[in-house]
mmCIF file of C-alpha atoms (C1' of nucleotides) in Angstrom:
data_model
loop_
_atom_site.group_PDB
_atom_site.id
_atom_site.type_symbol
_atom_site.label_atom_id
_atom_site.label_comp_id
_atom_site.label_asym_id
_atom_site.label_seq_id
_atom_site.Cartn_x
_atom_site.Cartn_y
_atom_site.Cartn_z
ATOM 1 C CA MET A 13 -71.832 131.611 132.527
ATOM 2 C CA PRO A 14 -73.342 131.198 135.895
ATOM 3 C CA GLU A 15 -71.253 129.737 138.630
ATOM 4 C CA LEU A 16 -71.809 130.954 142.166
ATOM 5 C CA PRO A 17 -69.859 134.209 141.778
ATOM 6 C CA GLU A 18 -71.881 135.178 138.713
ATOM 7 C CA VAL A 19 -75.115 134.400 140.511
ATOM 8 C CA GLU A 20 -74.070 136.413 143.558
ATOM 9 C CA VAL A 21 -72.989 139.352 141.421
ATOM 10 C CA THR A 22 -76.315 139.168 139.611
ATOM 11 C CA ARG A 23 -78.125 139.129 142.952
ATOM 12 C CA ARG A 24 -76.339 142.269 144.065
ATOM 13 C CA GLY A 25 -77.077 143.883 140.747
ATOM 14 C CA ILE A 26 -80.800 143.225 140.637
ATOM 15 C CA GLU A 27 -81.697 143.713 144.294
ATOM 16 C CA PRO A 28 -81.638 147.537 144.239
ATOM 17 C CA HIS A 29 -84.047 147.479 141.311
ATOM 18 C CA LEU A 30 -86.472 145.055 142.938
ATOM 19 C CA ALA A 31 -86.460 145.438 146.708
ATOM 20 C CA GLY A 32 -89.504 147.284 147.969
ATOM 21 C CA ARG A 33 -91.168 147.280 144.542
ATOM 22 C CA ILE A 34 -94.622 145.943 143.760
ATOM 23 C CA ILE A 35 -94.957 143.274 141.082
ATOM 24 C CA THR A 36 -97.394 144.425 138.424
ATOM 25 C CA GLY A 37 -97.279 141.334 136.240
ATOM 26 C CA ALA A 38 -95.214 138.594 134.678
ATOM 27 C CA THR A 39 -94.872 137.354 131.119
ATOM 28 C CA VAL A 40 -93.971 133.781 130.285
ATOM 29 C CA ARG A 41 -92.982 133.503 126.630
ATOM 30 C CA ASN A 42 -91.621 130.005 126.872
ATOM 31 C CA ALA A 43 -92.638 127.824 129.820
ATOM 32 C CA GLY A 44 -90.363 125.009 128.651
ATOM 33 C CA LEU A 45 -87.408 125.538 130.953
ATOM 34 C CA ARG A 46 -85.736 122.850 133.101
ATOM 35 C CA TRP A 47 -89.141 122.386 134.698
ATOM 36 C CA PRO A 48 -92.344 123.903 133.380
ATOM 37 C CA VAL A 49 -92.879 127.463 134.578
ATOM 38 C CA PRO A 50 -95.996 127.242 136.789
ATOM 39 C CA ARG A 51 -99.270 128.130 135.107
ATOM 40 C CA GLY A 52 -100.885 131.333 136.270
ATOM 41 C CA LEU A 53 -97.613 132.626 137.686
ATOM 42 C CA GLY A 54 -98.397 136.185 136.626
ATOM 43 C CA LYS A 55 -101.640 136.104 138.540
ATOM 44 C CA THR A 56 -99.917 134.575 141.573
ATOM 45 C CA LEU A 57 -97.292 137.306 141.643
ATOM 46 C CA THR A 58 -99.269 140.420 140.735
ATOM 47 C CA GLY A 59 -99.685 142.770 143.681
ATOM 48 C CA LEU A 60 -96.966 141.189 145.794
ATOM 49 C CA LYS A 61 -94.036 143.221 147.045
ATOM 50 C CA VAL A 62 -90.473 142.010 146.600
ATOM 51 C CA GLU A 63 -89.036 142.256 150.086
ATOM 52 C CA SER A 64 -85.498 141.191 149.255
ATOM 53 C CA VAL A 65 -83.386 139.103 146.906
ATOM 54 C CA LYS A 66 -81.493 136.246 148.513
ATOM 55 C CA ARG A 67 -79.312 133.465 147.212
ATOM 56 C CA ARG A 68 -78.951 129.822 148.218
ATOM 57 C CA ALA A 69 -76.379 127.880 146.228
ATOM 58 C CA LYS A 70 -76.960 129.050 142.647
ATOM 59 C CA TYR A 71 -80.638 129.740 143.216
ATOM 60 C CA LEU A 72 -81.886 133.316 143.420
ATOM 61 C CA LEU A 73 -84.779 133.715 145.825
ATOM 62 C CA LEU A 74 -87.087 136.687 145.503
ATOM 63 C CA ASP A 75 -88.808 137.005 148.859
ATOM 64 C CA CYS A 76 -92.370 138.100 148.189
ATOM 65 C CA GLY A 77 -93.680 137.677 151.722
ATOM 66 C CA SER A 78 -96.198 134.919 151.198
ATOM 67 C CA GLY A 79 -93.775 132.978 149.036
ATOM 68 C CA HIS A 80 -90.601 133.065 147.001
ATOM 69 C CA LEU A 81 -89.925 133.247 143.307
ATOM 70 C CA ILE A 82 -87.060 130.834 142.700
ATOM 71 C CA LEU A 83 -84.792 131.566 139.729
ATOM 72 C CA HIS A 84 -81.956 129.435 138.402
ATOM 73 C CA LEU A 85 -79.750 130.383 135.463
ATOM 74 C CA GLY A 86 -78.793 126.878 134.415
ATOM 75 C CA MET A 87 -75.776 126.802 132.130
ATOM 76 C CA SER A 88 -76.597 129.647 129.822
ATOM 77 C CA GLY A 89 -79.029 131.922 131.620
ATOM 78 C CA SER A 90 -78.673 135.569 132.505
ATOM 79 C CA LEU A 91 -80.838 138.272 134.019
ATOM 80 C CA ARG A 92 -80.989 141.919 133.186
ATOM 81 C CA ILE A 93 -82.921 144.969 134.175
ATOM 82 C CA THR A 94 -84.672 146.651 131.317
ATOM 83 C CA ASP A 95 -88.012 148.337 130.750
ATOM 84 C CA TYR A 96 -91.245 147.392 129.104
ATOM 85 C CA ARG A 97 -90.421 149.212 125.855
ATOM 86 C CA GLU A 98 -87.472 146.947 125.118
ATOM 87 C CA PRO A 99 -88.657 144.291 122.671
ATOM 88 C CA ALA A 100 -88.032 140.735 123.813
ATOM 89 C CA ALA A 101 -85.541 138.668 121.845
ATOM 90 C CA TYR A 102 -85.822 135.015 120.862
ATOM 91 C CA HIS A 103 -84.379 133.563 124.052
ATOM 92 C CA ASP A 104 -86.054 135.988 126.451
ATOM 93 C CA HIS A 105 -88.350 133.481 128.134
ATOM 94 C CA PHE A 106 -89.567 135.287 131.226
ATOM 95 C CA ASP A 107 -90.265 138.847 132.395
ATOM 96 C CA LEU A 108 -91.053 140.004 135.900
ATOM 97 C CA GLU A 109 -92.719 143.401 135.670
ATOM 98 C CA LEU A 110 -92.548 146.112 138.317
ATOM 99 C CA GLY A 111 -94.177 149.112 136.765
ATOM 100 C CA ALA A 112 -91.967 150.224 133.887
ATOM 101 C CA THR A 113 -89.080 148.138 135.185
ATOM 102 C CA VAL A 114 -88.669 144.617 133.841
ATOM 103 C CA LEU A 115 -86.446 141.832 135.142
ATOM 104 C CA ARG A 116 -85.818 139.710 132.057
ATOM 105 C CA LEU A 117 -84.518 136.139 131.927
ATOM 106 C CA THR A 118 -82.578 135.096 128.828
ATOM 107 C CA ASP A 119 -81.575 131.458 128.519
ATOM 108 C CA PRO A 120 -80.691 129.893 125.159
ATOM 109 C CA ARG A 121 -80.232 126.354 126.468
ATOM 110 C CA ARG A 122 -83.268 126.513 128.737
ATOM 111 C CA PHE A 123 -81.595 124.646 131.599
ATOM 112 C CA GLY A 124 -82.696 127.448 133.896
ATOM 113 C CA ALA A 125 -85.762 127.511 136.098
ATOM 114 C CA VAL A 126 -88.544 129.820 137.247
ATOM 115 C CA LEU A 127 -90.523 128.362 140.148
ATOM 116 C CA TRP A 128 -92.857 129.515 142.889
ATOM 117 C CA GLN A 129 -92.756 128.272 146.450
ATOM 118 C CA ARG A 130 -95.344 129.283 149.018
ATOM 119 C CA GLY A 131 -94.228 129.550 152.620
ATOM 120 C CA ALA A 132 -90.799 128.408 153.768
ATOM 121 C CA VAL A 133 -88.610 128.457 150.689
ATOM 122 C CA LEU A 134 -85.826 126.343 152.158
ATOM 123 C CA LYS A 135 -88.252 123.457 152.413
ATOM 124 C CA HIS A 136 -88.482 123.335 148.651
ATOM 125 C CA LYS A 137 -87.348 120.006 147.291
ATOM 126 C CA LEU A 138 -84.497 121.609 145.344
ATOM 127 C CA LEU A 139 -83.134 123.471 148.378
ATOM 128 C CA ARG A 140 -83.912 121.081 151.190
ATOM 129 C CA ASP A 141 -80.891 118.806 151.007
ATOM 130 C CA LEU A 142 -78.194 121.257 149.987
ATOM 131 C CA GLY A 143 -74.859 121.320 151.761
ATOM 132 C CA PRO A 144 -73.235 124.380 153.347
ATOM 133 C CA GLU A 145 -72.619 127.681 151.614
ATOM 134 C CA PRO A 146 -68.917 127.906 150.746
ATOM 135 C CA LEU A 147 -68.604 131.483 152.022
ATOM 136 C CA GLU A 148 -70.363 130.943 155.319
ATOM 137 C CA SER A 149 -69.163 129.452 158.574
ATOM 138 C CA GLY A 150 -70.847 126.090 157.949
ATOM 139 C CA PHE A 151 -68.127 125.298 155.447
ATOM 140 C CA SER A 152 -64.673 124.684 156.866
ATOM 141 C CA GLY A 153 -61.827 122.242 156.567
ATOM 142 C CA GLU A 154 -63.297 120.376 159.494
ATOM 143 C CA ALA A 155 -66.739 120.145 157.892
ATOM 144 C CA LEU A 156 -65.239 119.107 154.574
ATOM 145 C CA TYR A 157 -63.103 116.479 156.234
ATOM 146 C CA ALA A 158 -66.133 115.022 157.991
ATOM 147 C CA ALA A 159 -68.268 115.061 154.857
ATOM 148 C CA ILE A 160 -65.873 113.133 152.626
ATOM 149 C CA ARG A 161 -64.665 110.372 154.954
ATOM 150 C CA LYS A 162 -66.464 107.658 153.026
ATOM 151 C CA ARG A 163 -66.067 109.030 149.546
ATOM 152 C CA GLY A 164 -63.800 106.986 147.325
ATOM 153 C CA ALA A 165 -64.511 109.082 144.252
ATOM 154 C CA ALA A 166 -62.092 111.682 142.938
ATOM 155 C CA ILE A 167 -61.965 114.895 144.964
ATOM 156 C CA LYS A 168 -62.786 116.951 141.864
ATOM 157 C CA THR A 169 -66.173 115.304 141.470
ATOM 158 C CA VAL A 170 -66.813 115.215 145.226
ATOM 159 C CA ILE A 171 -66.158 118.934 145.682
ATOM 160 C CA MET A 172 -68.780 119.552 142.997
ATOM 161 C CA ASP A 173 -71.354 117.470 144.890
ATOM 162 C CA SER A 174 -73.927 119.900 146.289
ATOM 163 C CA HIS A 175 -74.375 117.737 149.381
ATOM 164 C CA VAL A 176 -70.744 118.408 150.304
ATOM 165 C CA VAL A 177 -70.662 122.120 149.518
ATOM 166 C CA VAL A 178 -72.783 124.170 147.141
ATOM 167 C CA GLY A 179 -71.718 126.525 144.421
ATOM 168 C CA VAL A 180 -68.481 124.914 143.244
ATOM 169 C CA GLY A 181 -68.950 124.456 139.511
ATOM 170 C CA ASN A 182 -66.651 123.012 136.909
ATOM 171 C CA ILE A 183 -64.419 126.052 136.500
ATOM 172 C CA TYR A 184 -63.860 126.799 140.160
ATOM 173 C CA ALA A 185 -63.443 123.139 141.076
ATOM 174 C CA SER A 186 -60.344 122.983 138.889
ATOM 175 C CA GLU A 187 -59.162 126.405 140.048
ATOM 176 C CA SER A 188 -59.599 125.599 143.749
ATOM 177 C CA LEU A 189 -57.707 122.334 143.475
ATOM 178 C CA PHE A 190 -54.867 124.110 141.717
ATOM 179 C CA LEU A 191 -54.672 126.752 144.437
ATOM 180 C CA ALA A 192 -54.679 124.037 147.104
ATOM 181 C CA GLY A 193 -52.046 122.006 145.232
ATOM 182 C CA ILE A 194 -54.209 118.903 145.188
ATOM 183 C CA ASN A 195 -54.375 116.434 142.303
ATOM 184 C CA PRO A 196 -57.994 116.261 141.117
ATOM 185 C CA LYS A 197 -57.797 112.455 140.814
ATOM 186 C CA THR A 198 -57.007 111.982 144.503
ATOM 187 C CA GLN A 199 -59.617 109.883 146.263
ATOM 188 C CA ALA A 200 -61.566 112.217 148.530
ATOM 189 C CA ARG A 201 -61.161 110.011 151.590
ATOM 190 C CA ARG A 202 -57.370 110.083 151.227
ATOM 191 C CA LEU A 203 -57.294 113.796 152.085
ATOM 192 C CA GLY A 204 -56.210 114.498 155.639
ATOM 193 C CA ARG A 205 -57.468 117.297 157.847
ATOM 194 C CA LYS A 206 -54.703 119.641 156.798
ATOM 195 C CA ARG A 207 -55.385 119.227 153.106
ATOM 196 C CA CYS A 208 -59.097 119.701 153.749
ATOM 197 C CA ASP A 209 -58.279 122.970 155.496
ATOM 198 C CA GLU A 210 -56.250 124.011 152.478
ATOM 199 C CA LEU A 211 -58.937 123.025 150.031
ATOM 200 C CA ALA A 212 -61.742 124.728 151.941
ATOM 201 C CA GLY A 213 -59.605 127.839 152.123
ATOM 202 C CA ALA A 214 -58.852 127.655 148.417
ATOM 203 C CA VAL A 215 -62.533 127.345 147.548
ATOM 204 C CA ARG A 216 -63.298 130.424 149.615
ATOM 205 C CA THR A 217 -60.428 132.372 148.118
ATOM 206 C CA VAL A 218 -61.264 131.501 144.531
ATOM 207 C CA LEU A 219 -64.958 132.284 144.878
ATOM 208 C CA THR A 220 -64.367 135.487 146.829
ATOM 209 C CA ARG A 221 -61.850 136.649 144.260
ATOM 210 C CA ALA A 222 -64.278 135.980 141.421
ATOM 211 C CA ILE A 223 -67.096 137.819 143.158
ATOM 212 C CA ARG A 224 -64.777 140.742 143.727
ATOM 213 C CA ALA A 225 -63.808 140.720 140.057
ATOM 214 C CA GLY A 226 -67.475 141.038 139.154
ATOM 215 C CA GLY A 227 -68.238 143.354 142.007
ATOM 216 C CA SER A 228 -65.434 145.674 141.031
ATOM 217 C CA SER A 229 -67.382 146.445 137.905
ATOM 218 C CA LEU A 230 -70.312 147.260 140.200
ATOM 219 C CA ARG A 231 -69.787 150.903 139.442
ATOM 220 C CA ASN A 232 -70.469 150.338 135.791
ATOM 221 C CA TYR A 233 -72.514 147.469 136.960
ATOM 222 C CA VAL A 234 -75.428 147.580 134.652
ATOM 223 C CA GLN A 235 -73.808 146.953 131.295
ATOM 224 C CA SER A 236 -75.017 148.840 128.290
ATOM 225 C CA ASP A 237 -77.334 145.913 127.554
ATOM 226 C CA GLY A 238 -78.653 145.872 131.119
ATOM 227 C CA SER A 239 -77.007 142.604 132.118
ATOM 228 C CA PHE A 240 -74.986 142.037 135.256
ATOM 229 C CA GLY A 241 -71.647 140.697 136.269
ATOM 230 C CA CYS A 242 -69.996 140.748 132.897
ATOM 231 C CA PHE A 243 -66.505 139.756 133.934
ATOM 232 C CA GLN A 244 -63.892 137.193 133.185
ATOM 233 C CA ILE A 245 -61.218 136.356 135.687
ATOM 234 C CA ASP A 246 -58.120 134.830 134.184
ATOM 235 C CA CYS A 247 -57.919 131.219 135.189
ATOM 236 C CA SER A 248 -54.840 129.395 136.382
ATOM 237 C CA VAL A 249 -55.749 126.081 134.765
ATOM 238 C CA TYR A 250 -59.321 126.055 133.434
ATOM 239 C CA ASP A 251 -59.433 125.931 129.636
ATOM 240 C CA ARG A 252 -55.641 126.134 129.488
ATOM 241 C CA ALA A 253 -54.853 122.639 128.177
ATOM 242 C CA GLY A 254 -51.313 122.439 126.842
ATOM 243 C CA LYS A 255 -50.473 125.961 127.948
ATOM 244 C CA PRO A 256 -47.677 126.527 130.485
ATOM 245 C CA CYS A 257 -48.553 126.513 134.164
ATOM 246 C CA ARG A 258 -48.338 130.076 135.448
ATOM 247 C CA VAL A 259 -46.276 128.829 138.389
ATOM 248 C CA CYS A 260 -43.929 126.132 137.028
ATOM 249 C CA SER A 261 -44.367 126.346 133.244
ATOM 250 C CA SER A 262 -45.125 122.671 132.747
ATOM 251 C CA PRO A 263 -48.042 122.088 130.372
ATOM 252 C CA ILE A 264 -51.550 122.057 131.851
ATOM 253 C CA ARG A 265 -53.236 118.693 131.403
ATOM 254 C CA GLN A 266 -56.884 118.142 130.516
ATOM 255 C CA ILE A 267 -58.721 114.988 131.570
ATOM 256 C CA VAL A 268 -62.363 113.940 131.817
ATOM 257 C CA GLN A 269 -63.952 113.171 135.186
ATOM 258 C CA GLY A 270 -67.635 112.526 135.631
ATOM 259 C CA GLN A 271 -68.264 113.564 132.040
ATOM 260 C CA ARG A 272 -66.722 116.978 132.639
ATOM 261 C CA SER A 273 -63.341 118.406 131.704
ATOM 262 C CA THR A 274 -60.788 118.842 134.466
ATOM 263 C CA TYR A 275 -57.620 120.895 134.096
ATOM 264 C CA TYR A 276 -54.589 120.625 136.325
ATOM 265 C CA CYS A 277 -50.837 120.970 136.596
ATOM 266 C CA THR A 278 -49.166 117.595 137.030
ATOM 267 C CA LYS A 279 -46.217 119.219 138.771
ATOM 268 C CA CYS A 280 -47.931 121.667 141.147
ATOM 269 C CA GLN A 281 -50.768 119.311 142.030
ATOM 270 C CA SER A 282 -49.386 116.147 143.533
ATOM 271 C "C1'" DC B 26 -75.161 104.832 150.692
ATOM 272 C "C1'" DT B 27 -71.976 105.789 146.751
ATOM 273 C "C1'" DT B 28 -71.164 106.174 142.021
ATOM 274 C "C1'" DT B 29 -72.124 106.535 137.162
ATOM 275 C "C1'" DA B 30 -74.442 107.731 132.983
ATOM 276 C "C1'" DA B 31 -78.224 109.758 130.691
ATOM 277 C "C1'" DA B 32 -81.216 113.445 130.221
ATOM 278 C "C1'" DC B 33 -82.901 118.220 129.581
ATOM 279 C "C1'" DC B 34 -81.642 122.094 125.260
ATOM 280 C "C1'" DT B 35 -79.244 125.456 121.875
ATOM 281 C "C1'" DG B 36 -75.327 127.261 119.748
ATOM 282 C "C1'" DG B 37 -70.525 127.736 118.639
ATOM 283 C "C1'" DT B 38 -66.376 125.691 116.653
ATOM 284 C "C1'" DC B 39 -63.668 122.514 114.044
ATOM 285 C "C1'" DG B 40 -62.544 119.266 110.423
ATOM 286 C "C1'" DC B 41 -63.734 117.587 105.965
ATOM 287 C "C1'" DT C 6 -70.752 127.139 102.118
ATOM 288 C "C1'" DG C 7 -72.573 123.068 104.219
ATOM 289 C "C1'" DC C 8 -72.724 119.292 107.314
ATOM 290 C "C1'" DG C 9 -71.758 116.213 111.019
ATOM 291 C "C1'" DA C 10 -69.283 115.551 115.296
ATOM 292 C "C1'" DC C 11 -68.260 117.382 119.430
ATOM 293 C "C1'" DC C 12 -68.009 120.671 123.093
ATOM 294 C "C1'" DA C 13 -69.949 123.975 126.629
ATOM 295 C "C1'" DG C 14 -70.170 127.376 132.923
ATOM 296 C "C1'" DG C 15 -75.754 122.861 135.900
ATOM 297 C "C1'" DT C 16 -78.298 119.621 138.184
ATOM 298 C "C1'" DT C 17 -81.808 115.968 138.607
ATOM 299 C "C1'" DT C 18 -82.969 111.312 137.887
ATOM 300 C "C1'" DA C 19 -82.644 106.481 137.405
ATOM 301 C "C1'" DA C 20 -79.998 102.648 137.627
ATOM 302 C "C1'" DA C 21 -75.939 99.921 138.851
#
DNA sequence: CTTTAAACCTGGTCGC
DNA sequence: TGCGACCAGGTTTAAA
């Protein structure tokens, strides 16, 4: 279930268990993720200290001084803190070991990634060309307006383009457009400055709200199974096809854009 | 440069 | 109960 809020909540959950700890080993049970897990990764990592856990887009970056361990959860991945006595299950593909503590990656669909980058992590091919973080100052109505001037594609697909802004996945794309009152089929370049302001604001609001929903369970943060960020915000439109709009009661419509489902209210989003 | 479709995988659900 | 079709929260890649 990883969209940006889930990844951020996971980051906050794992960092206290990792920061300042020495890596004692790593176990790769299945190297066949989105890209092959690098050979000899355990040897590369052993003895290094995890300085901090950062996030860029939906990538988690474990700063190990001389390099970074890059983790991505794909569509079905999750991380949890457990210990070495816990037997690994079928989809537990990767363990990072820090003494008795284990950071364990579970990912049934194996769209996730475990990579190693020496030196400057932001120069990695996957991170190099990413657009601004939605919750930082680089993303604004002004920046959005400038970025989409020449885009004739539908705003729903453009807002999910990581060159425009990172971290807006399929759920929160629909939710943000609903909050901004913008029809997802609108050509991106047709949006004026004001609507870009509204959309940028909506993206920030929706993501912040979702992080807070996960963060609010921070107290009981580590679930009984050790996983993080187990939360479900109730959506305004996503997965609500045919159900009444929570604002105007007209039925939520589902369409397909760029091979993904989009949900919107035909009345509220003109 | 922009846009589109296919690809990587497994698992759950639905209709017959 | 079984089976096929279809769907799913991401992102790269190639091709148009």
